[in-house]
XYZ file of N, CA and C in Angstrom:
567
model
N 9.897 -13.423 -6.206
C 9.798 -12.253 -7.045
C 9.701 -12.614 -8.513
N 9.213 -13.692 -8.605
C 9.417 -13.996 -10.088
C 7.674 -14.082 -11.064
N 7.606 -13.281 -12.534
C 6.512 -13.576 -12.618
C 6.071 -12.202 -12.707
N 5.086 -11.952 -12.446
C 4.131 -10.617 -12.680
C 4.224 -9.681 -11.209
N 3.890 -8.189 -11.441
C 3.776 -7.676 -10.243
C 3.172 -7.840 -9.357
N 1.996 -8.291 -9.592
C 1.113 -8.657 -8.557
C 1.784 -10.209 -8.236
N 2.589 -10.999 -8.510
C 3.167 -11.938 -7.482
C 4.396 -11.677 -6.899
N 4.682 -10.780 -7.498
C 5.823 -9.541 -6.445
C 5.695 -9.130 -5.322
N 4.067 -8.344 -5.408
C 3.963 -7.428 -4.407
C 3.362 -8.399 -3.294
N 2.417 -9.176 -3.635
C 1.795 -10.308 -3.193
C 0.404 -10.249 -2.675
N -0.325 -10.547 -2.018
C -1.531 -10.592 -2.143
C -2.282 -10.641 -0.887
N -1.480 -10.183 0.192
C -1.689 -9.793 1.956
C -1.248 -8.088 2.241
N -1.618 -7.436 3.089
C -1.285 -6.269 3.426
C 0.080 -6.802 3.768
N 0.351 -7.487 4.711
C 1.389 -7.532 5.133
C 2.550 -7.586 4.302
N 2.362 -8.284 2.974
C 3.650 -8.222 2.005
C 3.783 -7.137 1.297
N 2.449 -6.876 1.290
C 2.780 -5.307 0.827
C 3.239 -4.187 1.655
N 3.384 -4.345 2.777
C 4.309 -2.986 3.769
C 5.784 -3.193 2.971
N 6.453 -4.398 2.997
C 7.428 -4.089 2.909
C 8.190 -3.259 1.336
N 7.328 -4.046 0.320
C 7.490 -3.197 -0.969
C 6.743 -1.369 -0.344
N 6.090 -1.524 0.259
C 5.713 0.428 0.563
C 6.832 1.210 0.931
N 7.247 0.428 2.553
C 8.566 0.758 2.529
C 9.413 1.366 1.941
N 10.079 -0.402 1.193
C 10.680 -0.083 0.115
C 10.982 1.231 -0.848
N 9.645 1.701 -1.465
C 9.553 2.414 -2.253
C 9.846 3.918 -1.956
N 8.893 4.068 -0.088
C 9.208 5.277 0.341
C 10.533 5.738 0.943
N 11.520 4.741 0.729
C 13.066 4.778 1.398
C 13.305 6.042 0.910
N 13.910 6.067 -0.548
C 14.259 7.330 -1.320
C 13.906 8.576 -1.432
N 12.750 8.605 -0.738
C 12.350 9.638 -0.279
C 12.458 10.286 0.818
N 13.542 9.795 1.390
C 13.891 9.836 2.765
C 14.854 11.232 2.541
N 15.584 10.947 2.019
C 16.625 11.477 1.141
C 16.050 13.139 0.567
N 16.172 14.444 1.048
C 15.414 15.597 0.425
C 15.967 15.794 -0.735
N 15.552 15.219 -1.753
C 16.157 15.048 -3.405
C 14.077 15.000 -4.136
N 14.487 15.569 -4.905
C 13.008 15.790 -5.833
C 13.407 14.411 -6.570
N 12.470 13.524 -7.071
C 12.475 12.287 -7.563
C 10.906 12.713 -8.363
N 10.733 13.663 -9.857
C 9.259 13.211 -10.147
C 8.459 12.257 -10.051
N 7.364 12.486 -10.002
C 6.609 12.146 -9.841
C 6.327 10.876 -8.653
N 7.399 10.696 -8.358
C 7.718 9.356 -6.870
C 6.635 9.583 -6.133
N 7.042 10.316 -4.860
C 5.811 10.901 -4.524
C 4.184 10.504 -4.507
N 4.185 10.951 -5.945
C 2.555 10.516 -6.096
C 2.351 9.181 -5.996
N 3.449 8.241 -6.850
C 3.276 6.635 -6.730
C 2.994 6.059 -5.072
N 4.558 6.639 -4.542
C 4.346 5.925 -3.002
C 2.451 6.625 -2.149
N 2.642 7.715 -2.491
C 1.315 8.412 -1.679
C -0.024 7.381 -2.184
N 0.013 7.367 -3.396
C -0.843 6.537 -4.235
C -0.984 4.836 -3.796
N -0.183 4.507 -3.243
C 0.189 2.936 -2.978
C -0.103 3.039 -1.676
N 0.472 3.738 -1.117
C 0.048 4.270 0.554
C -1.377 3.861 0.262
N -2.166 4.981 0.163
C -3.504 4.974 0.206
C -4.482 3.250 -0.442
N -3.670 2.590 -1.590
C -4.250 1.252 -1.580
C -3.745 0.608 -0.660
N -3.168 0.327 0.222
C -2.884 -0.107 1.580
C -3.854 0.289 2.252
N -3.990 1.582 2.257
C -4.343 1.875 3.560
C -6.029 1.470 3.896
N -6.575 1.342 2.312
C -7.734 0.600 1.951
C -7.928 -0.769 2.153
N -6.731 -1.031 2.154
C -6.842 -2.828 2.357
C -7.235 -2.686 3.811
N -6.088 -1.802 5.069
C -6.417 -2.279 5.793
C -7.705 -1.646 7.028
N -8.380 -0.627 6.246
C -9.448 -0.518 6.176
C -10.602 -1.039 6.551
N -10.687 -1.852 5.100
C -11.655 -2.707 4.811
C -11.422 -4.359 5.373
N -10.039 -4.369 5.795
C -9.999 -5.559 6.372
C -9.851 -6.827 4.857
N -9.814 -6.201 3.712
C -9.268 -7.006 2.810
C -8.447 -6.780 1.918
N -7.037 -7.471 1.349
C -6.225 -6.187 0.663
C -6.796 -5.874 -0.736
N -6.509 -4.841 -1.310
C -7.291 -3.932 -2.054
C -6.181 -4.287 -3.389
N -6.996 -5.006 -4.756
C -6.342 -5.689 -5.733
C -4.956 -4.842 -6.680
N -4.261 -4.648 -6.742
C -3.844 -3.856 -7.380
C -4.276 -3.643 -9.137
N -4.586 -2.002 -9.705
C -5.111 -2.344 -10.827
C -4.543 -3.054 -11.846
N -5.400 -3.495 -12.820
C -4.895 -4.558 -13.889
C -3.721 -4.412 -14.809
N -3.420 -3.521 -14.866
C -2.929 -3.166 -15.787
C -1.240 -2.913 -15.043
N -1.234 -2.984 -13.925
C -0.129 -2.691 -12.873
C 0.144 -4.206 -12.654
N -1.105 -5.282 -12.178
C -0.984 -6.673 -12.033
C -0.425 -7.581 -13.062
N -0.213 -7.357 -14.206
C -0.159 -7.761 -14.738
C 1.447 -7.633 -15.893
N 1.735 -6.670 -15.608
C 3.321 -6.195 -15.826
C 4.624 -7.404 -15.455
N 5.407 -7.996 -16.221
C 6.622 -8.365 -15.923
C 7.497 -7.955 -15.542
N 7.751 -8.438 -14.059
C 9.299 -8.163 -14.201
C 10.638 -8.503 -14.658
N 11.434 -7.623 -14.757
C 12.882 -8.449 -15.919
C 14.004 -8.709 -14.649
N 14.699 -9.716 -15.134
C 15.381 -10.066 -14.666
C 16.515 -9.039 -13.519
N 17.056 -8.235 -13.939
C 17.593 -7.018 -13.418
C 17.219 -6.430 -12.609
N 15.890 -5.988 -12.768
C 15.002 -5.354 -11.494
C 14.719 -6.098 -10.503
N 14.324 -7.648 -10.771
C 14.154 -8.326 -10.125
C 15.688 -8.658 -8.646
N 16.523 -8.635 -9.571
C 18.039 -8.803 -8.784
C 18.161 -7.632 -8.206
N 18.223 -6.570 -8.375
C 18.058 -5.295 -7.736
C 17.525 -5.304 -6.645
N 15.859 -6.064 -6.369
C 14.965 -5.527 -5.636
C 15.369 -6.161 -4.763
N 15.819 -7.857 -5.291
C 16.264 -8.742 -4.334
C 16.919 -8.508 -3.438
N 18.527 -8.105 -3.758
C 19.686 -7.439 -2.811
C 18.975 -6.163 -1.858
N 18.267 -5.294 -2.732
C 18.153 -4.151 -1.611
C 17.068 -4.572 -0.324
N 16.230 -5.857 -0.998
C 14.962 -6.137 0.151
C 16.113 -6.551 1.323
N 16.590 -7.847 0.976
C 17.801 -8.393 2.022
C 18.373 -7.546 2.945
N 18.877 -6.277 2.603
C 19.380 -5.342 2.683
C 18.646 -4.587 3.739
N 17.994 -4.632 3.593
C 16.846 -3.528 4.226
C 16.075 -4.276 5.322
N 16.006 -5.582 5.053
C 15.088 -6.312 6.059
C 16.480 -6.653 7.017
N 18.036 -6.409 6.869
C 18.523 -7.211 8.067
C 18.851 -5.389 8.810
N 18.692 -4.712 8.203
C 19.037 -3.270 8.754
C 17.907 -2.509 9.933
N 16.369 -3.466 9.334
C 15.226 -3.138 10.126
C 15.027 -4.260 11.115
N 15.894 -5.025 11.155
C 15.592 -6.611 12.095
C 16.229 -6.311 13.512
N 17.435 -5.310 13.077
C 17.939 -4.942 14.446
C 17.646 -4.276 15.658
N 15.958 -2.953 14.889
C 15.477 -2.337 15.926
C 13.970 -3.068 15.977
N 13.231 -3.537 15.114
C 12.192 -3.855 15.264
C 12.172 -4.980 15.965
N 11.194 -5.217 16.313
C 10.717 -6.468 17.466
C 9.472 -6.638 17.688
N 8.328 -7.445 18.052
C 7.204 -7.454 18.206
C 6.956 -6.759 19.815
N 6.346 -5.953 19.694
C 6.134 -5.008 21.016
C 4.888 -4.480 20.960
N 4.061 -4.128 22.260
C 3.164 -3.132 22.239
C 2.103 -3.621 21.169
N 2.017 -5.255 21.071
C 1.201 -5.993 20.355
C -0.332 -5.061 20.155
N -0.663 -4.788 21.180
C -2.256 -4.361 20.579
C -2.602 -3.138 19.272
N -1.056 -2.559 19.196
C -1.733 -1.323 18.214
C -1.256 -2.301 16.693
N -1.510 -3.410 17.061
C -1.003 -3.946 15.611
C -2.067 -4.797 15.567
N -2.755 -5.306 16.352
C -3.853 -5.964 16.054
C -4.827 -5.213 15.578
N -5.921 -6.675 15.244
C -6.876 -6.078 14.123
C -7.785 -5.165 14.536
N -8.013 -4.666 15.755
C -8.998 -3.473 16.618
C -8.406 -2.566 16.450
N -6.996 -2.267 16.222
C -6.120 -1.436 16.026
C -6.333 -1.155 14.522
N -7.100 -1.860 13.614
C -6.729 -1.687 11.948
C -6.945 -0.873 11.646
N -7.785 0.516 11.961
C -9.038 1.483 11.652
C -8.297 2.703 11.433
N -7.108 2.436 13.176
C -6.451 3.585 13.788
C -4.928 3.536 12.478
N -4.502 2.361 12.559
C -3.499 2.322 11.352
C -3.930 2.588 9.997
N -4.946 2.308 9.526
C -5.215 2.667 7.919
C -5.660 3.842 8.192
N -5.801 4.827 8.823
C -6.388 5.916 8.684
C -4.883 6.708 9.110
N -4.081 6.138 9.748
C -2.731 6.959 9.368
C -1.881 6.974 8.209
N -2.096 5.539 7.760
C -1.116 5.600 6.349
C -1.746 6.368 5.457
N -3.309 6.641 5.721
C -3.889 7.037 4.721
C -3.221 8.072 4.801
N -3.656 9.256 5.824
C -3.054 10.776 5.921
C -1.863 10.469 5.556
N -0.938 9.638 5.839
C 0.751 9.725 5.228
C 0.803 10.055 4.090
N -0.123 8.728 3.552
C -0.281 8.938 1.988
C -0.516 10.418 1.603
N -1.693 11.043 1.855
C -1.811 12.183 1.347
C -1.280 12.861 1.803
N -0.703 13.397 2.446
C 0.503 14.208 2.703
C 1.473 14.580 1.952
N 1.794 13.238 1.622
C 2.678 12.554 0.890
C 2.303 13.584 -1.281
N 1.168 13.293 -1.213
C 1.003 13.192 -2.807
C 0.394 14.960 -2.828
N 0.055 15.684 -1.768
C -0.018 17.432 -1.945
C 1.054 17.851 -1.988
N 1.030 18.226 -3.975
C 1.974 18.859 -3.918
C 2.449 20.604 -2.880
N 3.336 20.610 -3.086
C 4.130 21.681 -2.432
C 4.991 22.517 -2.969
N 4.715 23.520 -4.044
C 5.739 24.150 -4.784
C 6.840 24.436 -3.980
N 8.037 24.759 -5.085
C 9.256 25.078 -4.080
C 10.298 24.650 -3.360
N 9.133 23.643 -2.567
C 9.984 23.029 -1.201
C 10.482 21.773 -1.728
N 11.369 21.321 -1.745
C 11.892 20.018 -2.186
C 12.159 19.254 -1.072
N 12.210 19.074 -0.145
C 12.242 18.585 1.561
C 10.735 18.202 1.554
N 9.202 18.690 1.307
C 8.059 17.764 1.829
C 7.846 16.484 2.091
N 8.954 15.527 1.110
C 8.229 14.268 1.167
C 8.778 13.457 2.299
N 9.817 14.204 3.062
C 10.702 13.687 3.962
C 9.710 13.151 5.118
N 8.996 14.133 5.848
C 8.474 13.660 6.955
C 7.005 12.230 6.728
N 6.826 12.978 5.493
C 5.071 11.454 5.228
C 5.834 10.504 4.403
N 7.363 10.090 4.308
C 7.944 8.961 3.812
C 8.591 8.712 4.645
N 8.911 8.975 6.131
C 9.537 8.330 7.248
C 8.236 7.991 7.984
N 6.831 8.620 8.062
C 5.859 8.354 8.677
C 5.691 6.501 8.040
N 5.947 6.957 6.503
C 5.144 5.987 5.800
C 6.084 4.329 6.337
N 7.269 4.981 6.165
C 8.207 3.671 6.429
C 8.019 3.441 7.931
N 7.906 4.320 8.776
C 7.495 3.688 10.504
C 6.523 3.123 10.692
N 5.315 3.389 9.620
C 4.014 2.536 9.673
C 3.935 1.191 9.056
N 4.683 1.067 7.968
C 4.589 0.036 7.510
C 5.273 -1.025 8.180
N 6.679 -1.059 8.878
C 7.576 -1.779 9.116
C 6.791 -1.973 10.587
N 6.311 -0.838 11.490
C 5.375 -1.548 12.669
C 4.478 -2.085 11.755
N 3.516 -2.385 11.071
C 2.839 -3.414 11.184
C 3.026 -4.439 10.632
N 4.337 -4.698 9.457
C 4.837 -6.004 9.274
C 5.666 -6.534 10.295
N 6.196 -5.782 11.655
C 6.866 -6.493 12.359
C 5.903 -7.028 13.638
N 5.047 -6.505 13.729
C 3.860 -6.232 14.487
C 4.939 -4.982 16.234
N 5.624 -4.125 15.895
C 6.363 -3.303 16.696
C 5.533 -1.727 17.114
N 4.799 -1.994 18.266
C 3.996 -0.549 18.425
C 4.832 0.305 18.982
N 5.544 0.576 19.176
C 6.795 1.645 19.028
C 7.059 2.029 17.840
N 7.492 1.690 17.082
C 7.307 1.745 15.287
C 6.082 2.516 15.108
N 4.911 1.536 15.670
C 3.393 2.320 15.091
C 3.376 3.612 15.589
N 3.911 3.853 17.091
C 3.947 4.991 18.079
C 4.418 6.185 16.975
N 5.579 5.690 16.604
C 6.280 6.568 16.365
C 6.423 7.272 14.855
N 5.412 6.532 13.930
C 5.194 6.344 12.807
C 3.737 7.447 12.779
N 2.729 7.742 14.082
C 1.663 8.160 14.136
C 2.286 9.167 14.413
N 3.514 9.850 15.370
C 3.853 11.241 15.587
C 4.441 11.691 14.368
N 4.967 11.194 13.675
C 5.564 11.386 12.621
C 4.558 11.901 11.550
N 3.280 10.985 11.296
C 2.620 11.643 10.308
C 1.311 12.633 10.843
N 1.575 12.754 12.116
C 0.879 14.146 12.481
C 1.240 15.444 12.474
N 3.166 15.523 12.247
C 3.864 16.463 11.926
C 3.708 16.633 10.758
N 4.178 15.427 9.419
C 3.859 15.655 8.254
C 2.577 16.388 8.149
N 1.371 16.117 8.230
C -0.104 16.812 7.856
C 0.193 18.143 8.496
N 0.750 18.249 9.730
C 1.084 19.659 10.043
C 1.914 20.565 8.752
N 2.803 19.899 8.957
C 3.973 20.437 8.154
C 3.604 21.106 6.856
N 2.859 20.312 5.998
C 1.992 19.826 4.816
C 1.269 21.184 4.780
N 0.154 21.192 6.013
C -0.509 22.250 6.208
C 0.196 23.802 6.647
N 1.028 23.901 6.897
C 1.642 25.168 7.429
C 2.200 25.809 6.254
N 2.875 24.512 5.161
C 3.449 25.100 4.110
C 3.078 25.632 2.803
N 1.537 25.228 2.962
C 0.400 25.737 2.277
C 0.240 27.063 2.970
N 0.051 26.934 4.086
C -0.642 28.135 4.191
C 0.315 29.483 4.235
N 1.624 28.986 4.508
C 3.186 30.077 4.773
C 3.103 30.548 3.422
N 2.893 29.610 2.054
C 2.670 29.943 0.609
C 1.845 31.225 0.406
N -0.098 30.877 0.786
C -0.437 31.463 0.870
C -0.094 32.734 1.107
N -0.017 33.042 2.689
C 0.528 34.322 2.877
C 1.590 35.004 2.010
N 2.689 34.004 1.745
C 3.718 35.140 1.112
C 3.430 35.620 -0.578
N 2.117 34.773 -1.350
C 1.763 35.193 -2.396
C 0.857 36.248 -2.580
N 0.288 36.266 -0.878
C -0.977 37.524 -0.691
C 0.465 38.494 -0.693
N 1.101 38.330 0.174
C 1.798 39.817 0.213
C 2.496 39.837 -0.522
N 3.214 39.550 -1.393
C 3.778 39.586 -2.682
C 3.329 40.227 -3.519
N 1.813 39.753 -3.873
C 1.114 40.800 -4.896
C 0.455 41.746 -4.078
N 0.816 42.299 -2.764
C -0.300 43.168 -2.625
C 1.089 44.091 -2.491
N 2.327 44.008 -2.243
C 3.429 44.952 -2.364
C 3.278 44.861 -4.055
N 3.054 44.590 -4.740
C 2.977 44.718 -6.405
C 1.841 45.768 -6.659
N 1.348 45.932 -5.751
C -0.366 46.558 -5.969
C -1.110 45.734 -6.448
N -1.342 44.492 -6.716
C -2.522 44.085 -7.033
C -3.061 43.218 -5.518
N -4.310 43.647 -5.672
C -5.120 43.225 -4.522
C -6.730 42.680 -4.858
N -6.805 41.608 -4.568
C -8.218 41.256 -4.375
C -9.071 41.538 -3.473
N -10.384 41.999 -4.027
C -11.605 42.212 -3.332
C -12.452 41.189 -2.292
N -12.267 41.260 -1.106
C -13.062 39.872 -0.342
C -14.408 40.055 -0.706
């Protein structure tokens, strides 16, 4: 961890799940954290490009190139430790094929949706980021552990989120149509 972000985060998809992880933990938690959210959804989605394209996707320059200080660095240290002996106990390499690379298409196209899930906002609700930041952390940790149970369960997860995502848009919708149409104002279709 020493050195610039980009030799932090490192320079394989795979080292990068675990900083994704990482990041989407706190969001686990139904606590509003500005703008979080958009970062992890945002990071999601350069992942999810890496694994995509089958190459990881550079992080921009201006992000690569940032120091880290000493403090953060000790921070990140203890909580990675932390976190990797807490995920060592259920993960396991299983159900190998949804982690292989024929499998890459079906996984980056879920973190992707996590991701965005993840970064539509949602007035109001302070609970959204819960379900596409447990998706995000079941996806990432299956494919750094290579655990398709993880992946399994990481894909039901962010098919609820996009549900969820979507219902709460549209529950919005409705209650702002009828809101203003008990106000009397009404739009013309």
């Amino acid at each position: 961890m020493n050195g610039t972000m980009a030799d932090a985060v490192g320079q394989s998809n795979r080292q990068r799940m675990v900083w994704l992880s990482l990041l989407a933990m706190p969001l686990l938690v139904p606590v509003a954290l500005p703008g979080m959210a958009s970062v992890v959804g945002a990071f999601s989605i350069l992942i999810a490009f890496g694994l995509l394209s089958g190459q990881p996707v550079p992080l921009p320059a201006w992000l690569a190139r940032r120091e880290m200080n000493d403090r953060a660095r000790m921070l990140l240290e203890r909580m990675t430790s932390r976190v990797i002996q807490i995920i060592a106990r259920w993960g396991r390499p299983r159900m190998l094929r949804l982690s292989d690379k024929p499998a890459r298409i079906a996984n980056g196209l879920m973190l992707c949706a996590a991701g965005l899930s993840m970064m539509v906002p949602v007035p109001i609700i302070s609970f959204d980021n819960v379900l596409p930041a447990l998706a995000i952390v079941l996806i990432s940790w299956g494919l750094r552990l290579r655990d398709g149970l993880m992946l399994l369960a990481g894909y039901l997860v962010t098919l609820a989120a996009v549900a969820s995502v979507g219902l709460l848009w549209w529950g919005g919708t409705v209650a702002a149509t009828e809101l203003l149409s008990l106000m009397g104002l009404t739009f013309s279709q």
